[in-house]
mmCIF file of C-alpha atoms in Angstrom:
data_model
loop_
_atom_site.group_PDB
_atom_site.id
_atom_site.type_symbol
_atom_site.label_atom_id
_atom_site.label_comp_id
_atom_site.label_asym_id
_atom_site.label_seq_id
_atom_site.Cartn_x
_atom_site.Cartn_y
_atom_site.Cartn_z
ATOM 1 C CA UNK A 1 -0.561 131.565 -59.848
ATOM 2 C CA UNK A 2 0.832 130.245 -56.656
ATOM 3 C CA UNK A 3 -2.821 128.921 -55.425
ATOM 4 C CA UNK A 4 -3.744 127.049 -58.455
ATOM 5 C CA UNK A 5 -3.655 123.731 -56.488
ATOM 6 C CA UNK A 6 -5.689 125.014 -53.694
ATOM 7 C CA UNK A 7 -8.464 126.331 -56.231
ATOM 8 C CA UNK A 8 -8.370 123.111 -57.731
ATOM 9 C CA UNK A 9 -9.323 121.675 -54.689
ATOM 10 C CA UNK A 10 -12.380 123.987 -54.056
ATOM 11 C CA UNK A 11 -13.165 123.031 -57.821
ATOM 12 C CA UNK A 12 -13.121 119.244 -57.155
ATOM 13 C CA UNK A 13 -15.403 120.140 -53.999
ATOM 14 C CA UNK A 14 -18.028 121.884 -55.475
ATOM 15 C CA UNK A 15 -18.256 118.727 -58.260
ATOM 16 C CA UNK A 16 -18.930 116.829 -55.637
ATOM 17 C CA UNK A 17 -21.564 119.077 -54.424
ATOM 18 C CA UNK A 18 -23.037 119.473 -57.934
ATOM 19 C CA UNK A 19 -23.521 116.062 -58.202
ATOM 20 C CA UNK A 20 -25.097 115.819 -54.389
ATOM 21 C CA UNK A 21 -27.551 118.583 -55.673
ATOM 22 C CA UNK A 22 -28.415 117.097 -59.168
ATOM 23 C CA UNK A 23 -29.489 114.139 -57.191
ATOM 24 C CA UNK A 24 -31.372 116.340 -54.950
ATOM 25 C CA UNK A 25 -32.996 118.055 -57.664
ATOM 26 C CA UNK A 26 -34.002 114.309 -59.458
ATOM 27 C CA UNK A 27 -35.757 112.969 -56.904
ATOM 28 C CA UNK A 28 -37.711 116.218 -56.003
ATOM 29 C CA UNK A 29 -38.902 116.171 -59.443
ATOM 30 C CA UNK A 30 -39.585 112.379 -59.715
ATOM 31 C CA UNK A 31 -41.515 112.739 -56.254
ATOM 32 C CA UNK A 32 -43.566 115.978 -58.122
ATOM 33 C CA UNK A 33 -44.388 113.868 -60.818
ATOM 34 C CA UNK A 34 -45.766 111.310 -58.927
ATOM 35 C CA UNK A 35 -47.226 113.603 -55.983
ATOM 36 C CA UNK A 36 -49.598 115.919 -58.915
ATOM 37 C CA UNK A 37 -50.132 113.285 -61.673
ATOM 38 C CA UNK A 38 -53.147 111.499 -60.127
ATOM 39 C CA UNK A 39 -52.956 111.816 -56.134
ATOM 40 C CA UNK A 40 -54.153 114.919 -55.756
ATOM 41 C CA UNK A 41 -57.932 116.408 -54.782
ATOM 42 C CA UNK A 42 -57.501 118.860 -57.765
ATOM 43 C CA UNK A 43 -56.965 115.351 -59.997
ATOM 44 C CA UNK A 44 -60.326 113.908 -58.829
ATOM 45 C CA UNK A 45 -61.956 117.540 -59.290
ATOM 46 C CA UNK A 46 -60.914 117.684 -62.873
ATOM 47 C CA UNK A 47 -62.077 114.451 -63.462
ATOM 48 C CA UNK A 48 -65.373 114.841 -62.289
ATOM 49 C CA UNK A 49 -65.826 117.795 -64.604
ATOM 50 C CA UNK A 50 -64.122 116.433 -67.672
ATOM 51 C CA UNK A 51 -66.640 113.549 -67.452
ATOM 52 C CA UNK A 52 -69.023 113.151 -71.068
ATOM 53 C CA UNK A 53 -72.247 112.777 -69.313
ATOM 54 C CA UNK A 54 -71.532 115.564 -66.134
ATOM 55 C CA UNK A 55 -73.753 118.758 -66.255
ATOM 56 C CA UNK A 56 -70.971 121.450 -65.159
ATOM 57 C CA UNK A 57 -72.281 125.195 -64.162
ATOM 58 C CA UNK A 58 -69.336 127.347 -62.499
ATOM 59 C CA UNK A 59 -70.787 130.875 -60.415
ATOM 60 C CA UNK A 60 -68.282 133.510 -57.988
ATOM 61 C CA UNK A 61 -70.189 133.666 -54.596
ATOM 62 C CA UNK A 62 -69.580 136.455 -52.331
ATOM 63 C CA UNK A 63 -66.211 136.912 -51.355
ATOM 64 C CA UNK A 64 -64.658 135.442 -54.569
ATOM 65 C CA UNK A 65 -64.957 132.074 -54.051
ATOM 66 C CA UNK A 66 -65.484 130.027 -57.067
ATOM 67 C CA UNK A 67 -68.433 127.254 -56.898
ATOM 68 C CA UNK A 68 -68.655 124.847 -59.136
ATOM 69 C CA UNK A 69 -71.343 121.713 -59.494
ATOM 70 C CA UNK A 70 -71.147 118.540 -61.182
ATOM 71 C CA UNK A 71 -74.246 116.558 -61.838
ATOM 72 C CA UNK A 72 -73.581 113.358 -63.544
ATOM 73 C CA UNK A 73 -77.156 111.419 -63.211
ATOM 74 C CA UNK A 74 -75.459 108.607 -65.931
ATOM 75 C CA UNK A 75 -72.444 108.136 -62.981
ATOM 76 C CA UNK A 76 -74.710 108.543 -60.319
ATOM 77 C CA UNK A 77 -72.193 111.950 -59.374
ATOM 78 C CA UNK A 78 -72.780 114.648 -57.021
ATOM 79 C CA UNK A 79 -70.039 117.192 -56.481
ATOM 80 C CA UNK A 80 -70.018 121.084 -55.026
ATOM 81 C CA UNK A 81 -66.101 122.025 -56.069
ATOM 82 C CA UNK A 82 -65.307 125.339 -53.667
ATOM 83 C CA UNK A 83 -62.137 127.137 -54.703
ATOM 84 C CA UNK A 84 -60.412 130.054 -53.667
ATOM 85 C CA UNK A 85 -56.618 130.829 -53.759
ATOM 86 C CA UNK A 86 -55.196 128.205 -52.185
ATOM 87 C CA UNK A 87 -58.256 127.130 -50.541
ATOM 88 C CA UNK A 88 -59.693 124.351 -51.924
ATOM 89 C CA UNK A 89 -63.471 122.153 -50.577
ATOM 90 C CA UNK A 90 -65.020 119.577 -52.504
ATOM 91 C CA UNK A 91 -68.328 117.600 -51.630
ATOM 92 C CA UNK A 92 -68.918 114.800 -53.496
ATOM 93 C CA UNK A 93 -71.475 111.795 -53.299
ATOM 94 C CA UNK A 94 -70.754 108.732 -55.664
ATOM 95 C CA UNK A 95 -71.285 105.417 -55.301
ATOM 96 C CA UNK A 96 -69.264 103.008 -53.578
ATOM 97 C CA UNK A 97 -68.072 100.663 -56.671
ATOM 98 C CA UNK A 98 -66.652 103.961 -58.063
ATOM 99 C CA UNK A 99 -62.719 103.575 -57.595
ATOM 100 C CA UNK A 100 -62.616 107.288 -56.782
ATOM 101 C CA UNK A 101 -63.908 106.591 -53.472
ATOM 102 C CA UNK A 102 -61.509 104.984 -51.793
ATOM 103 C CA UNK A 103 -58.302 106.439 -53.703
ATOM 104 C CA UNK A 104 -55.944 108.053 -51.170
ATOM 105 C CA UNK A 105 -54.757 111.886 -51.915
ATOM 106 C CA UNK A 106 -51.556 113.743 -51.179
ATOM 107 C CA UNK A 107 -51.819 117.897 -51.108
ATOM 108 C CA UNK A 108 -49.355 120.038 -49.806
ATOM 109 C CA UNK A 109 -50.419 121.961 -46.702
ATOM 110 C CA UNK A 110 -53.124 121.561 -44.186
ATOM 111 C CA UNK A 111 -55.782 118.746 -45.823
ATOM 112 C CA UNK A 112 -58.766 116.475 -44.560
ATOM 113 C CA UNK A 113 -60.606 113.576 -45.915
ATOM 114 C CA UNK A 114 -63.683 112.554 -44.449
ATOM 115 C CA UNK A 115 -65.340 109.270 -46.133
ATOM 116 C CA UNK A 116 -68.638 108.195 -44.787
ATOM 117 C CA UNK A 117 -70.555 104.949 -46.511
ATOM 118 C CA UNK A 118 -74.047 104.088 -46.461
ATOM 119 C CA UNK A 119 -76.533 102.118 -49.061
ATOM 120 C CA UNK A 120 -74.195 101.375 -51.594
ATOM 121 C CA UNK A 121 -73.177 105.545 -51.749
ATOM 122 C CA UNK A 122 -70.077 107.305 -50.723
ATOM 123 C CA UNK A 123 -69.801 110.354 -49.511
ATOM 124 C CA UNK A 124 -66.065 112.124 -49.511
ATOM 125 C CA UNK A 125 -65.507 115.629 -47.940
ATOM 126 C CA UNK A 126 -61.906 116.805 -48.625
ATOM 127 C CA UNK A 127 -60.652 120.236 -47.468
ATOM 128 C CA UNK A 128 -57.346 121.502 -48.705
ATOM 129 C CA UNK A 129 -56.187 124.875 -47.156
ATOM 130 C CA UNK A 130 -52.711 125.097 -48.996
ATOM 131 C CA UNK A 131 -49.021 125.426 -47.706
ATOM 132 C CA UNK A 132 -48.064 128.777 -47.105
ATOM 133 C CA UNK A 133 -46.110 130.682 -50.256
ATOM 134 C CA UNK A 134 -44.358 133.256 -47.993
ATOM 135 C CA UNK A 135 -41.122 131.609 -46.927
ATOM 136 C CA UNK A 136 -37.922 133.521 -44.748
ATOM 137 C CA UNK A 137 -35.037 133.531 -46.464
ATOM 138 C CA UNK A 138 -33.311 132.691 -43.250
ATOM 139 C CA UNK A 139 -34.883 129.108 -43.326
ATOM 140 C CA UNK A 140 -33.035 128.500 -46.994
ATOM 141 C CA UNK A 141 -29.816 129.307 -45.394
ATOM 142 C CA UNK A 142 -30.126 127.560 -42.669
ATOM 143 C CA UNK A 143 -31.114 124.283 -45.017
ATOM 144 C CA UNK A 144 -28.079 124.901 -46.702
ATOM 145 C CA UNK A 145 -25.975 124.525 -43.416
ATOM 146 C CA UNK A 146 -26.199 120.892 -44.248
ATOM 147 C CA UNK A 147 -24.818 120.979 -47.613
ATOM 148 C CA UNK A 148 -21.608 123.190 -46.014
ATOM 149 C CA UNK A 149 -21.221 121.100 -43.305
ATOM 150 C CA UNK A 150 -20.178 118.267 -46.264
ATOM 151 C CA UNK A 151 -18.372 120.859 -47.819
ATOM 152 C CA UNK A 152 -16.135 121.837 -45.098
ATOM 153 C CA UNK A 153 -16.001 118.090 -44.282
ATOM 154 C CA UNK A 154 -14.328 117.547 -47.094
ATOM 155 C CA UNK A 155 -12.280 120.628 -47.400
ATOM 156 C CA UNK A 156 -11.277 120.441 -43.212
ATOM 157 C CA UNK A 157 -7.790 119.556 -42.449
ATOM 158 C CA UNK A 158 -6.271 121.370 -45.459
ATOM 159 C CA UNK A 159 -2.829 122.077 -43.865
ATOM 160 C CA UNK A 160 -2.245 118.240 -42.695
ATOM 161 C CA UNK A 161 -3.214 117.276 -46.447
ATOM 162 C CA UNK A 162 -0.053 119.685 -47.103
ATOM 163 C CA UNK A 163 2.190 118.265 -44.391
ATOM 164 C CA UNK A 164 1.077 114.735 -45.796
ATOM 165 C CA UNK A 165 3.864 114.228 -48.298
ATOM 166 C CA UNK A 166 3.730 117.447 -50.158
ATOM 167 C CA UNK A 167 5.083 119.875 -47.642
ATOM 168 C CA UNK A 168 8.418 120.133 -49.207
ATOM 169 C CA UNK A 169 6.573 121.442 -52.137
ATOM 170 C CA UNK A 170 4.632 123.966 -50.572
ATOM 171 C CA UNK A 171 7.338 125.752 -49.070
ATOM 172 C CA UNK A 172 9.313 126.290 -52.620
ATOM 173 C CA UNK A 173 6.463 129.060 -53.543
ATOM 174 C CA UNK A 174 7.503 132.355 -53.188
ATOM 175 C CA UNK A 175 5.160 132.814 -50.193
ATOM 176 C CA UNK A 176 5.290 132.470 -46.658
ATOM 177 C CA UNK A 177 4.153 129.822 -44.689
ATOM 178 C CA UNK A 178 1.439 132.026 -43.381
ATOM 179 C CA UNK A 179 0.482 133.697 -46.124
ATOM 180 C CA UNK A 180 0.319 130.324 -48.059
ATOM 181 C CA UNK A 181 -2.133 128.962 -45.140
ATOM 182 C CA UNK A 182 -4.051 131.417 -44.954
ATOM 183 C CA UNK A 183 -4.618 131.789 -49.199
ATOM 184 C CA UNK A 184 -5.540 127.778 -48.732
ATOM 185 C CA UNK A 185 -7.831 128.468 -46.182
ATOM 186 C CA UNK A 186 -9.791 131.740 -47.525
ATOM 187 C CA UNK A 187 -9.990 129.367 -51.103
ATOM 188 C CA UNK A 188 -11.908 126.593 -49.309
ATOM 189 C CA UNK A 189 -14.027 129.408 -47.122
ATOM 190 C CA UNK A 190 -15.298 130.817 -50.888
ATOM 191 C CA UNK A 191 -15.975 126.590 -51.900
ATOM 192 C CA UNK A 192 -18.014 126.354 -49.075
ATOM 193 C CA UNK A 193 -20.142 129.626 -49.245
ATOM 194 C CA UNK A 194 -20.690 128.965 -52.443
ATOM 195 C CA UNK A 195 -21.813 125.280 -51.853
ATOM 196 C CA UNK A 196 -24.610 127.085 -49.251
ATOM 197 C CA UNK A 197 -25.845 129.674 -51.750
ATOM 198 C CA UNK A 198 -26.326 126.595 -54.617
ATOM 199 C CA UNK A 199 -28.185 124.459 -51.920
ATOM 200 C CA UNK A 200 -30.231 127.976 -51.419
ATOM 201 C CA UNK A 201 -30.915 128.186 -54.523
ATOM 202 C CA UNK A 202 -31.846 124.515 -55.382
ATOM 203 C CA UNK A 203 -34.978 124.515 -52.561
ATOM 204 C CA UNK A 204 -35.840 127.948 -53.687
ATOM 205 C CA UNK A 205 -36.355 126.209 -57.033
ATOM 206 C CA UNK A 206 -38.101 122.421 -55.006
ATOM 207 C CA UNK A 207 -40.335 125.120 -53.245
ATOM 208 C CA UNK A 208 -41.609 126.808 -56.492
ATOM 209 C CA UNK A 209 -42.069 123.039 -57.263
ATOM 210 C CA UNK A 210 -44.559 121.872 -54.875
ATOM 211 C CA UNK A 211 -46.245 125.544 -54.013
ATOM 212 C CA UNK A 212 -48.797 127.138 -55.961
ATOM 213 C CA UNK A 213 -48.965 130.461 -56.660
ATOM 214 C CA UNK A 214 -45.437 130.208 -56.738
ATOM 215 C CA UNK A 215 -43.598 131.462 -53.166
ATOM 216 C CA UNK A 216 -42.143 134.676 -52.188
ATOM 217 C CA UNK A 217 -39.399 135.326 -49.887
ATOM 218 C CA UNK A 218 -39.037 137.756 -47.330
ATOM 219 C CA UNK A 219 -36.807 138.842 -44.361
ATOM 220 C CA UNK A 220 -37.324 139.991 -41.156
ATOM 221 C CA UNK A 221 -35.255 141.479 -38.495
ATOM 222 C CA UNK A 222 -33.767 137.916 -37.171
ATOM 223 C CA UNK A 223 -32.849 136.885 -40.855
ATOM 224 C CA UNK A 224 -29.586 138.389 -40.750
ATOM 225 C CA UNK A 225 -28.664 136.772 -37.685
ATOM 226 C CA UNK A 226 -29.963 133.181 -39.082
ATOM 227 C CA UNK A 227 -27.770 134.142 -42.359
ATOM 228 C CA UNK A 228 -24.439 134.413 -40.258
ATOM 229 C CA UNK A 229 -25.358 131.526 -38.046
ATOM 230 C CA UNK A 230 -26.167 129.261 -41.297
ATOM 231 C CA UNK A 231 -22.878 130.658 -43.276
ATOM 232 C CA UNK A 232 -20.613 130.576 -40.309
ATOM 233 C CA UNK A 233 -21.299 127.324 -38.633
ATOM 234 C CA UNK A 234 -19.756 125.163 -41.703
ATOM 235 C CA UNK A 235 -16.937 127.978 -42.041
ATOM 236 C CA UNK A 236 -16.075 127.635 -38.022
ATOM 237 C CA UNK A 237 -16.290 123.629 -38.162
ATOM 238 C CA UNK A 238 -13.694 123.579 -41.413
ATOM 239 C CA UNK A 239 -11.396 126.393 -39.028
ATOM 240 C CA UNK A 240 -11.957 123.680 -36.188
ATOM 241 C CA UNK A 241 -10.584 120.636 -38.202
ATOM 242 C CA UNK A 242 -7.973 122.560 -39.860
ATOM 243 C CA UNK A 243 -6.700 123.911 -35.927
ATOM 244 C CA UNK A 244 -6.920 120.146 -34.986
ATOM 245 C CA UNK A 245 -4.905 118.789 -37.768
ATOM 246 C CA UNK A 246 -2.255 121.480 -38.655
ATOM 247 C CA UNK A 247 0.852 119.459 -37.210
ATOM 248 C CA UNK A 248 0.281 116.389 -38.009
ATOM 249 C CA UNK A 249 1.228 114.672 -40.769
ATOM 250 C CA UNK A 250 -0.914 111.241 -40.888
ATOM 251 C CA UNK A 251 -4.467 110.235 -39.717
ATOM 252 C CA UNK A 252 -6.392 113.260 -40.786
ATOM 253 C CA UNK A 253 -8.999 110.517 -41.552
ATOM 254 C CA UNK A 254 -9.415 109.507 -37.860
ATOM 255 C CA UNK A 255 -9.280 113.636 -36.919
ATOM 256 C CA UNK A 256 -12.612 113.990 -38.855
ATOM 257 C CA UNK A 257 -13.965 111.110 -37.645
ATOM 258 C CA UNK A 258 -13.524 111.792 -34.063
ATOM 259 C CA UNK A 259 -14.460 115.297 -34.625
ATOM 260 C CA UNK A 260 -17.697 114.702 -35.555
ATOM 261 C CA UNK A 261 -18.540 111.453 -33.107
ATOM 262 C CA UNK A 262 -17.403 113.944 -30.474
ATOM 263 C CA UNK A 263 -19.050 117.436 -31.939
ATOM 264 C CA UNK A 264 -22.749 115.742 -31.635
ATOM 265 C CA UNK A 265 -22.158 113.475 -28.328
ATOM 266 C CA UNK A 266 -20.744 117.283 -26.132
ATOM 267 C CA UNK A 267 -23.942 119.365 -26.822
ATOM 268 C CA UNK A 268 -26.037 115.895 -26.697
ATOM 269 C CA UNK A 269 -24.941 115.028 -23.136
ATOM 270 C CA UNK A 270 -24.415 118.720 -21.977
ATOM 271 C CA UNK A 271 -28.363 118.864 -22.734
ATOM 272 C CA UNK A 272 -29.085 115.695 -21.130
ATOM 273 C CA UNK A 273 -27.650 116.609 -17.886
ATOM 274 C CA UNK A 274 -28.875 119.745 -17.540
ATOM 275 C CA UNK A 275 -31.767 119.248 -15.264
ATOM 276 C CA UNK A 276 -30.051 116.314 -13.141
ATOM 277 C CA UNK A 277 -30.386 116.608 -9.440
ATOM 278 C CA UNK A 278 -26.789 114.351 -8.872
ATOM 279 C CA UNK A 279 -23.310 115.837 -8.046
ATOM 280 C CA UNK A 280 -21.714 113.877 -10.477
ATOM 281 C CA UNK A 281 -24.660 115.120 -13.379
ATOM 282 C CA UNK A 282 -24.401 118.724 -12.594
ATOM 283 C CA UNK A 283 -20.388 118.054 -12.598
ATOM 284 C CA UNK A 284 -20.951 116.688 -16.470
ATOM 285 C CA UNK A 285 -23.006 119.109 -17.398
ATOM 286 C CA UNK A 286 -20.571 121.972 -16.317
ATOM 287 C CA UNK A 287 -17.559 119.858 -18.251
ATOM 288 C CA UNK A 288 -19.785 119.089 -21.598
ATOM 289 C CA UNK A 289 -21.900 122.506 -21.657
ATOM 290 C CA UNK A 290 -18.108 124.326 -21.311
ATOM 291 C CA UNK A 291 -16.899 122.075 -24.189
ATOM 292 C CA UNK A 292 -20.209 123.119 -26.427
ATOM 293 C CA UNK A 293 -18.685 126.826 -26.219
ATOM 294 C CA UNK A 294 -15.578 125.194 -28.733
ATOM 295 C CA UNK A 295 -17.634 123.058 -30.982
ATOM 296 C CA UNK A 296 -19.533 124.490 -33.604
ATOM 297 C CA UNK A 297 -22.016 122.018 -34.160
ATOM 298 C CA UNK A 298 -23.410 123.073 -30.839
ATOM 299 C CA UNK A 299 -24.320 126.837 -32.340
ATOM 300 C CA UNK A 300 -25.993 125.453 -35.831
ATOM 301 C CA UNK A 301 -28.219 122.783 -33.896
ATOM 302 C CA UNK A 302 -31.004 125.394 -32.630
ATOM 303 C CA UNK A 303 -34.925 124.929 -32.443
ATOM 304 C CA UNK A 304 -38.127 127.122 -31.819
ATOM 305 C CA UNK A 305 -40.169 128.479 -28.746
ATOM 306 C CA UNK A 306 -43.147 130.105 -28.934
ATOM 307 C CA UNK A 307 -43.229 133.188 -26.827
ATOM 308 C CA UNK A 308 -44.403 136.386 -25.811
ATOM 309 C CA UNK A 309 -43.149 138.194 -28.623
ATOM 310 C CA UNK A 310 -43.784 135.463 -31.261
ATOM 311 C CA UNK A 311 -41.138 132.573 -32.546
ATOM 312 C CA UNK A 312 -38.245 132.805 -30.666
ATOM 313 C CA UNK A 313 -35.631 130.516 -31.447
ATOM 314 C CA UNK A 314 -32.432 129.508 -29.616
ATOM 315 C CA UNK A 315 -29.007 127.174 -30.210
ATOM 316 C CA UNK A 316 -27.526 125.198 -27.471
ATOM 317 C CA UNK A 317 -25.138 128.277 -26.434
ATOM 318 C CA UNK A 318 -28.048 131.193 -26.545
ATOM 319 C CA UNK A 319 -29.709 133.455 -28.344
ATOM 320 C CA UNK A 320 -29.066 133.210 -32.556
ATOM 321 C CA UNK A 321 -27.534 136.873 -32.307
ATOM 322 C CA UNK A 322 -25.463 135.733 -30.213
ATOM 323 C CA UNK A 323 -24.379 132.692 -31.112
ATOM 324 C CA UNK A 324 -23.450 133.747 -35.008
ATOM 325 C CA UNK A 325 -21.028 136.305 -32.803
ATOM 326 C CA UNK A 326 -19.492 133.474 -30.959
ATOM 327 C CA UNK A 327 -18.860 131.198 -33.886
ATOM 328 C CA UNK A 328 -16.958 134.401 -35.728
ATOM 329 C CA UNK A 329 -14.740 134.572 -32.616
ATOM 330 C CA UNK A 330 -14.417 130.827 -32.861
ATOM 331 C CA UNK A 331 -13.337 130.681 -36.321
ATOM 332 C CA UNK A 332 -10.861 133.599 -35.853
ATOM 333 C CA UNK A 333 -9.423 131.794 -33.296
ATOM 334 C CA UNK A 334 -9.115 128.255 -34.774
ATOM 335 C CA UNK A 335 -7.602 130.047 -37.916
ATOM 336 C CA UNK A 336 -5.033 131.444 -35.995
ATOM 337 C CA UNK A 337 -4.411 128.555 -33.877
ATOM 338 C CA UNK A 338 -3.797 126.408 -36.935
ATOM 339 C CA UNK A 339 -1.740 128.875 -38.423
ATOM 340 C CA UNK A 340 0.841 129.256 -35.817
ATOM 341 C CA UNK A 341 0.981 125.534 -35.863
ATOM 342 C CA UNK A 342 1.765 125.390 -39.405
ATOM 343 C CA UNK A 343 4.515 127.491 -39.210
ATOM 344 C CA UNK A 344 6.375 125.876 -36.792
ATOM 345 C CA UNK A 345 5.840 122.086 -39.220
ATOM 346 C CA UNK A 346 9.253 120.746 -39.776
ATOM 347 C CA UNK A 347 9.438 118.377 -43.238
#
């Protein structure tokens, strides 16, 4: 197998990754432990109606919304409990001293708490609407743009690791140089898809965490378009490091490093000038907004307007569509480009 050291690579990668993850995945379930153990309006609720000396009488009003009333006279307790799917109300009146007055909640979705205090009573209102359960599938992609962005970190420069004291070796397989390159570089394209799709499915599994009922998924016309845009922005910024560092055969290190300090300043300042009113702004905004159209953090950086036809969202070159379309160009390009430079690497 004349790519075993290449997959071995990907391999070491995606421990890397697994270990990122696992940490992920610890922390989201140490933070649901402590978010649903005894912080939560559902906690007090349950409370209230697991109490010895409370009177508890549960009836379905119109609509199918389930009332229930505690009356603990021993407690000095009042509560009207109001629940429907995610909707939860509760009314409660208890006196002050109680420690279940002041305790501080934490829900997921929309929530108030209202506290009023007067003769020695409290009287707590909290109102819990729920976080939505219907999640795109575009949005898990594009959280998992971070994850490939380390991954093609990592991975990036491939070819210079090669010229870097093992090029001698690599030309003994019974390959050619560009077939070789391009085997290296379609290995560590699969490593960092398939660091995305774990990432996707890791906050699939956080969200069916932290949501009750548990979420569905769905997809809409611009999910496809989000899907390229999340997959290809980490494959285009490994192509991009790779083009940068394909002849050289030291400092890699300081390739990466300057690739990213100058990836987020060009969209950052091509942004910033964009609505000056100088010469010399509108001349940097030109320069940096041209340079945005060859870095591909530029096209995974995008945000949301609301508009006439709903959520519309955009990246610093354009329209989503478009700018998945642009980054495939870009990473065709900066494939070939390091390519060609390869081949022409002397030992």
């Amino acid at each position: 197998m004349y790519y075993y050291a290449e997959v071995l690579r990907g391999m070491r990668a995606l421990r890397v990754v697994a270990i990122i993850l696992a940490i992920f995945l610890a922390i989201a379930i140490v933070f649901r432990l402590w978010a649903f153990s005894e912080h939560n309006p559902e906690g007090l609720a349950s409370a209230l109606q697991a109490s010895p000396t409370a009177h508890v009488t549960t009836k379905t009003l119109a609509g199918g919304t389930i009332e229930t009333t505690v009356n603990d006279p021993f407690k000095h307790i009042h509560a009207v409990i109001d629940r429907r799917g995610q909707l939860f109300h509760m009314d409660v009146t208890l006196p002050t001293t109680n420690s279940m007055s002041q305790e501080r909640f934490f829900s997921i979705g929309n929530s108030s708490v209202d506290r009023t205090h007067r003769g020695g009573m409290s009287h707590v209102v909290i109102t819990r609407e729920g976080a939505a359960n219907n999640i795109g599938i575009g949005i898990l992609f594009a959280i998992s743009c971070v994850i490939g962005l380390i991954t093609a970190t990592m991975l990036g420069g491939v070819l210079a690791k090669e010229n870097d004291g093992h090029l001698e070796l690599a030309w003994t397989k019974p390959v050619s140089r560009e077939r070789l390159a391009l085997a290296s570089i379609a290995v560590d394209i699969v490593t960092i898809v398939s660091s995305q799709f774990a990432m996707v499915i890791l906050t699939a599994i956080v969200c069916a965490m932290f949501i009750w009922p548990l979420p569905t998924f769905y997809a809409n016309a611009m999910t496809p378009s989000v899907v390229a845009l999340a997959l290809l922005g980490p494959i285009a910024w490994y192509a991009c490091l790779t083009a940068f560092s394909a002849s050289l055969k030291r400092g890699l290190g300081m390739v990466v490093g300057l690739g990213w300090l100058a990836a987020l300043f060009i969209p950052g300042i091509a942004e910033g000038t964009a609505f000056t009113g100088s010469d010399i702004g509108r001349t940097i905004h030109v320069i940096f907004q041209t340079l945005s159209y060859i870095d591909p953090i530029s096209y995974v950086s995008f945000h949301g307007s609301l508009g006439s036809n709903g959520m519309q969202f955009q990246t610093a070159i354009g329209a989503i569509g478009t700018s998945a379309l642009l980054l495939l160009v870009l990473t065709i390009v900066y494939v070939v480009l390091a390519v060609l430079q390869w081949r022409r690497v002397e030992a």
